[in-house]
């Protein structure tokens, strides 16, 4: 291989791991690399990260004690400084997180039938650029919660300078779209776990902005919360409910964004509008495919391929409150079921699998398979028909105390609203006598 060809090959490598291995293949390749190490590393970084490399690099270079964006290297200049080995590791690790978030964004807003990203290059560029910018915002302005003494810097000035570096209206809306997407992801976790992240409504300042606290964790923590179906990764930063470290007037990003919108005379985004749905995407999911069971269009559809995402959409609370007959009156069973479903280890995929393994083989579900796309309403009706049996089976499998004697009226019993009766007889069964008193 001549040197020019070796140089081209090095520049075309997709990531730093390949670069590290290839330069050790021969002395000649090693020498070729050492003639232009800076530009070869930059080319490989570009291959790995794409056009959002300046934003990715700026994030990787940010130091926690540099509060004021005025002192950060501008995006347009950040590429002029060679990329260090340590920065290579950071940008590779961050890119992995951003690409998983892109998969989730693509599934939830672009194409509900694919759980890996189908964003175009242009859409992906906007997504990454804005995600790295928000990540930098979170890293730079996340308060030192545990040292909060009520007087701690709220970074109003630096936050303002941050947005001044985003003069373009379109790119500002892209940034806000990312904040919105991460907010949705935190809400998903909240629904799946039964934890609440209070959000500031309007200008209400009477309660701490818990959603702001969650957002301050940044993309890495929010993705981890989603993957773990748990608030634990966030509480690793601090537990504001234990330490009182979140003052009532705390707001992380919402107030700063309102100020920017006001200062620039821009309207607040309506995320349901066509215009705002197209902030990052050129084409977004329109939900035109009909439900396999009821033929309705306009809703997100579910099949085995996206059951792992179901938990935040059809939360444990909803299932627990829709068990068959009068079981909804039975607090012992509904609370128990809700808490059981909220366990982070409880994956809806296995829960749904059981529903299909145990479905009625006659009637409307006879031909329904795991791969058929059904709307949430139909899915809930399907699950509710067997949910009490699944719950009884799970309690037995987990060694929880179950009542051995069935109530005659089964799930239709009205007396099960009383604790003593609910604790005495099993109601997770069909009635053997009609009309309960
Ligand atoms: Zn349906
Ligand atoms: Zn009863």
XYZ file of N, CA and C in Angstrom, residues 231-424:
582
model
N -36.230 6.099 38.869
C -35.701 7.432 39.149
C -34.336 7.382 39.823
N -33.827 6.174 40.088
C -32.570 6.040 40.840
C -31.372 6.782 40.222
N -31.187 6.727 38.889
C -30.026 7.440 38.341
C -30.059 8.941 38.651
N -31.256 9.495 38.751
C -31.376 10.924 39.074
C -31.070 11.166 40.551
N -31.590 10.289 41.384
C -31.381 10.472 42.823
C -29.924 10.244 43.211
N -29.143 9.669 42.296
C -27.713 9.530 42.567
C -27.046 10.911 42.596
N -27.652 11.903 41.923
C -27.106 13.268 41.950
C -27.364 13.867 43.332
N -28.615 13.828 43.734
C -28.986 14.219 45.086
C -30.433 13.781 45.278
N -30.874 13.666 46.502
C -32.282 13.393 46.726
C -32.916 14.635 47.333
N -33.519 15.476 46.492
C -34.012 16.761 46.988
C -35.148 16.607 47.989
N -35.816 15.429 47.937
C -36.934 15.237 48.853
C -36.440 14.862 50.255
N -35.194 14.381 50.301
C -34.598 14.037 51.593
C -33.792 15.195 52.142
N -33.032 15.846 51.260
C -32.072 16.835 51.741
C -32.622 18.255 51.693
N -33.854 18.410 51.208
C -34.411 19.762 51.081
C -33.533 20.662 50.232
N -32.852 20.048 49.250
C -31.886 20.849 48.500
C -32.529 21.591 47.329
N -33.842 21.439 47.162
C -34.509 22.138 46.063
C -35.378 23.264 46.627
N -34.906 24.500 46.568
C -35.721 25.580 47.128
C -36.987 25.805 46.308
N -38.009 26.361 46.938
C -39.310 26.513 46.276
C -39.220 27.362 45.012
N -38.265 28.282 44.942
C -38.204 29.129 43.745
C -37.216 28.587 42.710
N -36.793 27.330 42.907
C -35.836 26.757 41.969
C -36.471 26.539 40.603
N -35.769 26.934 39.578
C -36.184 26.593 38.220
C -34.918 26.406 37.418
N -34.869 25.354 36.638
C -33.606 25.052 35.967
C -33.528 25.699 34.589
N -34.563 25.500 33.797
C -34.475 26.009 32.421
C -35.733 26.744 31.988
N -36.861 26.443 32.626
C -38.130 26.973 32.148
C -38.164 28.505 32.152
N -37.736 29.110 33.245
C -37.760 30.568 33.328
C -36.810 31.195 32.305
N -35.627 30.595 32.163
C -34.678 31.148 31.187
C -35.274 31.106 29.785
N -35.959 30.004 29.466
C -36.545 29.914 28.124
C -37.673 30.932 27.944
N -38.512 31.092 28.982
C -39.580 32.101 28.882
C -38.971 33.468 28.624
N -37.872 33.772 29.349
C -37.215 35.073 29.165
C -36.722 35.244 27.731
N -36.116 34.170 27.189
C -35.600 34.266 25.819
C -36.746 34.496 24.838
N -37.815 33.745 25.016
C -38.953 33.916 24.107
C -39.501 35.336 24.181
N -39.596 35.811 25.406
C -40.127 37.163 25.587
C -39.200 38.205 24.961
N -37.908 38.070 25.239
C -36.947 39.058 24.742
C -36.927 39.090 23.218
N -37.124 37.922 22.601
C -37.063 37.891 21.132
C -38.442 38.007 20.493
N -39.431 38.182 21.352
C -40.783 38.333 20.833
C -41.245 37.107 20.037
N -40.900 35.935 20.552
C -41.295 34.694 19.881
C -42.452 34.073 20.639
N -43.309 33.364 19.901
C -44.431 32.743 20.613
C -43.987 31.422 21.249
N -44.687 31.078 22.323
C -44.375 29.813 22.998
C -44.791 28.668 22.083
N -43.930 27.656 21.978
C -44.245 26.577 21.034
C -45.464 25.741 21.448
N -46.309 25.439 20.470
C -47.406 24.501 20.697
C -46.967 23.193 20.033
N -46.600 22.202 20.864
C -45.961 20.993 20.323
C -46.922 20.144 19.515
N -48.208 20.447 19.565
C -49.150 19.703 18.738
C -49.323 20.320 17.353
N -48.737 21.487 17.163
C -48.928 22.132 15.862
C -48.002 21.504 14.815
N -48.468 21.540 13.587
C -47.703 21.000 12.463
C -46.320 21.654 12.396
N -46.324 22.958 12.583
C -45.084 23.731 12.493
C -44.044 23.231 13.516
N -44.473 23.010 14.758
C -43.538 22.604 15.799
C -43.134 21.141 15.692
N -44.049 20.305 15.166
C -43.674 18.906 14.968
C -42.558 18.797 13.939
N -42.479 19.801 13.080
C -41.446 19.788 12.049
C -40.172 20.532 12.470
N -40.031 20.799 13.753
C -38.854 21.539 14.208
C -37.555 20.792 13.905
N -37.530 19.500 14.188
C -36.330 18.708 13.898
C -36.577 17.796 12.703
N -37.817 17.358 12.580
C -38.164 16.390 11.536
C -38.737 17.067 10.291
N -38.389 16.522 9.120
C -39.045 16.985 7.896
C -40.366 16.246 7.721
N -40.362 14.988 8.164
C -41.606 14.218 8.124
C -41.806 13.581 9.487
N -43.006 13.680 10.023
C -43.243 13.090 11.333
C -44.357 12.045 11.251
N -44.450 11.226 12.302
C -45.437 10.148 12.344
C -46.850 10.725 12.332
N -47.679 10.207 11.419
C -49.044 10.738 11.299
C -50.106 9.751 11.802
N -49.670 8.596 12.199
C -50.588 7.569 12.746
C -51.754 7.264 11.805
N -51.413 6.958 10.562
C -52.463 6.701 9.572
C -52.849 5.227 9.508
N -52.012 4.365 10.117
C -52.320 2.932 10.009
C -53.433 2.569 10.992
N -54.432 1.803 10.520
C -55.552 1.453 11.411
C -55.179 0.355 12.405
N -55.828 0.389 13.550
C -55.681 -0.658 14.564
C -56.194 -1.974 13.992
N -55.470 -3.055 14.238
C -55.841 -4.373 13.719
C -57.212 -4.819 14.241
N -57.567 -4.391 15.446
C -58.826 -4.858 16.026
C -59.998 -3.914 15.753
N -59.817 -2.611 16.011
C -60.971 -1.707 15.907
C -60.920 -0.829 14.654
N -59.800 -0.909 13.911
C -59.642 -0.175 12.649
C -59.554 1.337 12.806
N -59.489 1.814 14.037
C -59.363 3.255 14.234
C -57.956 3.713 13.842
N -57.848 4.925 13.307
C -56.529 5.487 13.014
C -56.292 6.679 13.947
N -55.092 7.203 13.915
C -54.800 8.418 14.680
C -54.120 8.163 16.013
N -53.932 6.887 16.381
C -53.282 6.583 17.649
C -52.003 5.783 17.428
N -51.133 5.868 18.422
C -49.949 5.016 18.437
C -50.396 3.552 18.519
N -49.705 2.685 17.799
C -50.059 1.260 17.814
C -48.967 0.445 18.505
N -49.378 -0.714 19.006
C -48.467 -1.559 19.786
C -48.431 -2.972 19.248
N -47.236 -3.543 19.252
C -47.065 -4.974 18.974
C -45.821 -5.394 19.745
N -45.465 -6.687 19.636
C -44.340 -7.187 20.438
C -43.077 -6.335 20.261
N -42.923 -5.723 19.079
C -41.662 -5.008 18.832
C -41.508 -3.771 19.712
N -42.603 -3.205 20.212
C -42.414 -2.021 21.062
C -43.023 -2.162 22.461
N -43.338 -3.373 22.869
C -43.836 -3.549 24.236
C -42.904 -2.965 25.299
N -41.572 -3.053 25.118
C -40.714 -2.478 26.172
C -40.954 -0.978 26.399
N -41.579 -0.299 25.429
C -41.831 1.143 25.595
C -43.220 1.424 26.189
N -44.000 0.368 26.398
C -45.406 0.550 26.760
C -45.628 1.091 28.169
N -44.704 0.800 29.068
C -44.945 1.041 30.488
C -45.259 2.497 30.854
N -44.664 3.427 30.157
C -44.941 4.832 30.461
C -46.200 5.350 29.773
N -46.733 4.565 28.811
C -47.951 4.981 28.102
C -49.191 4.367 28.730
N -49.062 3.097 29.112
C -50.159 2.406 29.798
C -49.632 2.084 31.188
N -49.591 3.072 32.074
C -48.871 2.909 33.333
C -49.537 1.925 34.286
N -48.756 1.396 35.219
C -49.258 0.453 36.219
C -50.560 0.922 36.871
N -50.634 2.204 37.180
C -51.832 2.749 37.827
C -53.082 2.495 36.979
N -52.963 2.726 35.674
C -54.100 2.545 34.771
C -54.538 1.086 34.734
N -53.578 0.178 34.617
C -53.929 -1.243 34.607
C -54.575 -1.643 35.933
N -53.961 -1.195 37.033
C -54.455 -1.613 38.346
C -55.888 -1.144 38.569
N -56.225 -0.001 37.986
C -57.577 0.534 38.185
C -58.575 0.039 37.169
N -58.157 -0.897 36.319
C -59.128 -1.351 35.322
C -59.273 -2.859 35.332
N -58.981 -3.465 36.489
C -59.199 -4.916 36.575
C -60.693 -5.207 36.443
N -60.973 -6.455 36.125
C -62.327 -6.885 35.798
C -63.343 -6.706 36.945
N -64.618 -6.535 36.588
C -65.721 -6.517 37.559
C -65.551 -5.425 38.604
N -65.766 -5.810 39.862
C -65.654 -4.824 40.944
C -64.306 -4.875 41.641
N -63.344 -5.505 40.987
C -62.008 -5.566 41.596
C -61.420 -4.180 41.851
N -61.910 -3.179 41.089
C -61.422 -1.812 41.304
C -61.773 -1.313 42.705
N -62.795 -1.937 43.338
C -63.164 -1.538 44.702
C -62.215 -2.148 45.732
N -61.480 -3.144 45.298
C -60.647 -3.920 46.213
C -59.257 -3.285 46.308
N -59.107 -2.405 47.308
C -57.850 -1.658 47.418
C -56.656 -2.560 47.655
N -56.901 -3.644 48.364
C -55.797 -4.559 48.653
C -55.199 -5.088 47.341
N -56.061 -5.506 46.427
C -55.561 -6.055 45.154
C -55.059 -4.955 44.215
N -55.784 -3.840 44.129
C -55.350 -2.805 43.175
C -54.012 -2.194 43.598
N -53.865 -1.899 44.908
C -52.588 -1.331 45.359
C -51.446 -2.324 45.187
N -51.745 -3.575 45.523
C -50.714 -4.610 45.392
C -50.278 -4.761 43.943
N -51.258 -4.796 43.044
C -50.931 -4.949 41.617
C -50.151 -3.744 41.091
N -50.612 -2.558 41.478
C -49.923 -1.346 41.012
C -48.452 -1.352 41.447
N -48.225 -1.631 42.718
C -46.840 -1.639 43.219
C -46.005 -2.722 42.547
N -46.649 -3.848 42.291
C -45.911 -4.941 41.641
C -45.512 -4.535 40.220
N -46.455 -3.935 39.488
C -46.163 -3.526 38.101
C -45.131 -2.393 38.050
N -45.088 -1.603 39.122
C -44.145 -0.468 39.132
C -42.704 -0.885 39.399
N -42.503 -2.117 39.807
C -41.116 -2.543 40.052
C -40.285 -2.332 38.790
N -39.093 -1.740 38.937
C -38.260 -1.505 37.752
C -37.933 -2.787 36.993
N -37.872 -3.916 37.710
C -37.515 -5.171 37.046
C -38.695 -5.768 36.285
N -39.909 -5.230 36.538
C -41.080 -5.775 35.859
C -41.125 -5.206 34.444
N -40.887 -6.085 33.469
C -40.869 -5.630 32.079
C -42.199 -5.986 31.429
N -42.790 -5.019 30.764
C -44.089 -5.256 30.139
C -44.024 -6.310 29.040
N -42.829 -6.534 28.484
C -42.736 -7.518 27.401
C -43.123 -8.909 27.916
N -42.637 -9.262 29.115
C -42.964 -10.599 29.623
C -44.424 -10.646 30.094
N -44.885 -9.526 30.624
C -46.287 -9.390 31.030
C -47.210 -9.600 29.824
N -46.886 -8.957 28.701
C -47.696 -9.098 27.489
C -47.584 -10.510 26.906
N -46.393 -11.079 27.017
C -46.199 -12.449 26.555
C -47.173 -13.398 27.243
N -47.297 -13.223 28.555
C -48.227 -14.072 29.314
C -49.651 -13.895 28.788
N -50.029 -12.646 28.485
C -51.385 -12.375 28.003
C -51.653 -13.133 26.698
N -50.633 -13.187 25.847
C -50.822 -13.908 24.584
C -50.793 -15.420 24.791
N -49.937 -15.873 25.705
C -49.897 -17.320 25.991
C -51.228 -17.799 26.577
N -51.915 -16.898 27.271
C -53.136 -17.301 27.981
C -54.413 -16.703 27.399
N -54.322 -16.227 26.163
C -55.505 -15.557 25.605
C -56.615 -16.563 25.272
N -57.828 -16.042 25.142
C -58.948 -16.878 24.747
C -58.742 -17.360 23.320
N -58.924 -18.628 23.114
C -58.716 -19.123 21.755
C -60.003 -19.096 20.942
N -61.089 -18.667 21.601
C -62.313 -18.434 20.833
C -62.603 -16.937 20.928
N -63.639 -16.485 20.235
C -64.012 -15.086 20.369
C -63.103 -14.144 19.595
N -63.167 -12.866 19.953
C -62.538 -11.834 19.121
C -61.011 -11.912 19.085
N -60.402 -12.581 20.078
C -58.942 -12.615 20.103
C -58.364 -13.888 19.478
N -59.243 -14.707 18.903
C -58.817 -16.007 18.390
C -57.608 -15.883 17.458
N -57.680 -14.935 16.509
C -56.610 -14.842 15.511
C -55.571 -13.767 15.836
N -55.721 -13.126 16.982
C -54.784 -12.042 17.313
C -53.405 -12.607 17.641
N -52.365 -12.042 17.007
C -51.004 -12.502 17.308
C -50.190 -11.352 17.884
N -49.029 -11.686 18.434
C -48.133 -10.684 19.013
C -47.684 -9.633 18.002
N -47.685 -10.006 16.733
C -47.180 -9.080 15.714
C -48.260 -8.170 15.136
N -49.507 -8.366 15.546
C -50.567 -7.479 15.051
C -50.497 -6.146 15.787
N -50.670 -5.070 15.026
C -50.573 -3.726 15.610
C -51.937 -3.300 16.133
N -52.032 -3.078 17.433
C -53.317 -2.680 18.018
C -53.179 -1.389 18.818
N -54.283 -0.652 18.923
C -54.236 0.620 19.632
C -54.249 0.372 21.143
N -53.966 1.412 21.874
C -53.840 1.241 23.327
C -55.166 0.853 23.974
N -56.249 1.413 23.441
C -57.559 1.098 24.009
C -57.860 -0.401 23.865
N -57.604 -0.921 22.670
C -57.837 -2.350 22.438
C -56.876 -3.191 23.269
N -55.639 -2.725 23.378
C -54.652 -3.467 24.166
C -55.110 -3.570 25.619
N -55.635 -2.461 26.150
C -56.056 -2.477 27.547
C -57.252 -3.394 27.764
N -58.193 -3.358 26.817
C -59.348 -4.244 26.936
C -58.896 -5.704 26.900
N -57.969 -5.985 25.975
C -57.425 -7.344 25.843
C -56.756 -7.775 27.154
N -55.909 -6.919 27.709
C -55.191 -7.256 28.950
C -56.166 -7.401 30.122
N -57.130 -6.483 30.219
C -58.025 -6.476 31.374
C -58.828 -7.767 31.513
N -59.067 -8.434 30.367
C -59.875 -9.648 30.428
C -59.164 -10.755 31.221
N -57.841 -10.678 31.306
C -57.090 -11.753 31.971
C -56.213 -11.247 33.113
N -56.216 -9.945 33.328
C -55.256 -9.348 34.249
C -55.327 -9.953 35.657
N -56.555 -10.186 36.144
C -56.698 -10.716 37.514
C -56.071 -12.110 37.638
N -56.114 -12.882 36.529
C -55.527 -14.234 36.582
C -53.999 -14.165 36.582
N -53.495 -13.237 35.791
C -52.033 -13.021 35.792
C -51.567 -12.611 37.181
N -52.330 -11.698 37.788
C -51.942 -11.170 39.097
C -51.964 -12.269 40.157
N -52.971 -13.126 40.102
C -53.039 -14.235 41.063
C -51.845 -15.174 40.868
N -51.552 -15.452 39.586
C -50.434 -16.349 39.298
C -49.102 -15.763 39.767
N -48.949 -14.445 39.546
C -47.698 -13.795 39.980
C -47.564 -13.834 41.503
N -48.657 -13.585 42.216
C -48.580 -13.601 43.679
C -48.148 -14.978 44.171
N -48.699 -16.015 43.537
C -48.313 -17.377 43.929
C -46.844 -17.616 43.606
N -46.445 -17.214 42.377
C -45.061 -17.460 41.952
C -44.064 -16.726 42.849
N -44.457 -15.556 43.359
C -43.552 -14.749 44.188
C -43.631 -15.148 45.659
N -44.497 -16.124 45.956
C -44.632 -16.541 47.348
C -45.350 -15.531 48.223
N -46.168 -14.676 47.603
C -46.938 -13.715 48.401
C -48.121 -14.463 49.023
N -48.608 -13.993 50.190
C -49.739 -14.693 50.800
C -51.000 -14.518 49.938
N -51.594 -15.616 49.519
C -52.849 -15.515 48.758
C -53.963 -16.217 49.541
N -55.178 -15.752 49.305
C -56.305 -16.337 50.004
C -56.720 -17.611 49.275
N -56.879 -18.678 50.013
C -57.109 -19.972 49.358
C -58.578 -20.174 49.001
N -59.471 -19.567 49.783
C -60.890 -19.795 49.540
C -61.457 -18.681 48.646
N -62.159 -19.087 47.556
C -62.741 -18.104 46.642
C -64.062 -17.565 47.183
N -64.275 -16.260 46.984
C -65.592 -15.686 47.281
C -66.546 -16.157 46.183
N -67.784 -16.490 46.558
C -68.754 -16.959 45.567
C -68.957 -15.962 44.425
N -68.883 -14.709 44.785
C -69.190 -13.687 43.769
C -67.961 -13.249 42.970
N -66.817 -13.827 43.318
C -65.599 -13.573 42.546
C -65.332 -12.096 42.328
N -64.905 -11.774 41.107
C -64.565 -10.356 40.837
C -65.778 -9.434 40.849
N -67.004 -10.029 40.826
C -68.191 -9.157 40.862
C -68.618 -8.753 42.267
N -67.985 -9.344 43.274
C -68.379 -9.070 44.653
C -68.264 -7.583 44.982
N -69.295 -7.033 45.657
C -69.232 -5.622 46.066
C -68.647 -5.469 47.473
N -68.749 -6.554 48.240
C -68.282 -6.482 49.629
C -66.759 -6.401 49.708
N -66.082 -6.709 48.586
C -64.623 -6.692 48.615
C -64.059 -5.284 48.850
N -64.928 -4.281 48.848
C -64.454 -2.945 49.175
C -64.026 -2.868 50.647
N -64.542 -3.800 51.463
C -64.178 -3.791 52.887
C -62.933 -4.644 53.120
N -62.004 -4.070 53.813
C -60.689 -4.665 53.983
C -60.762 -6.085 54.561
N -61.569 -6.247 55.615
C -61.606 -7.567 56.262
C -62.100 -8.650 55.300
N -63.111 -8.303 54.500
C -63.622 -9.281 53.534
C -62.585 -9.535 52.429
N -61.981 -8.455 51.966
C -60.971 -8.584 50.905
C -59.792 -9.434 51.359
N -59.479 -9.356 52.656
C -58.351 -10.114 53.172
C -58.718 -11.575 53.445
N -60.040 -11.833 53.571
C -60.475 -13.160 53.954
C -60.620 -14.093 52.747
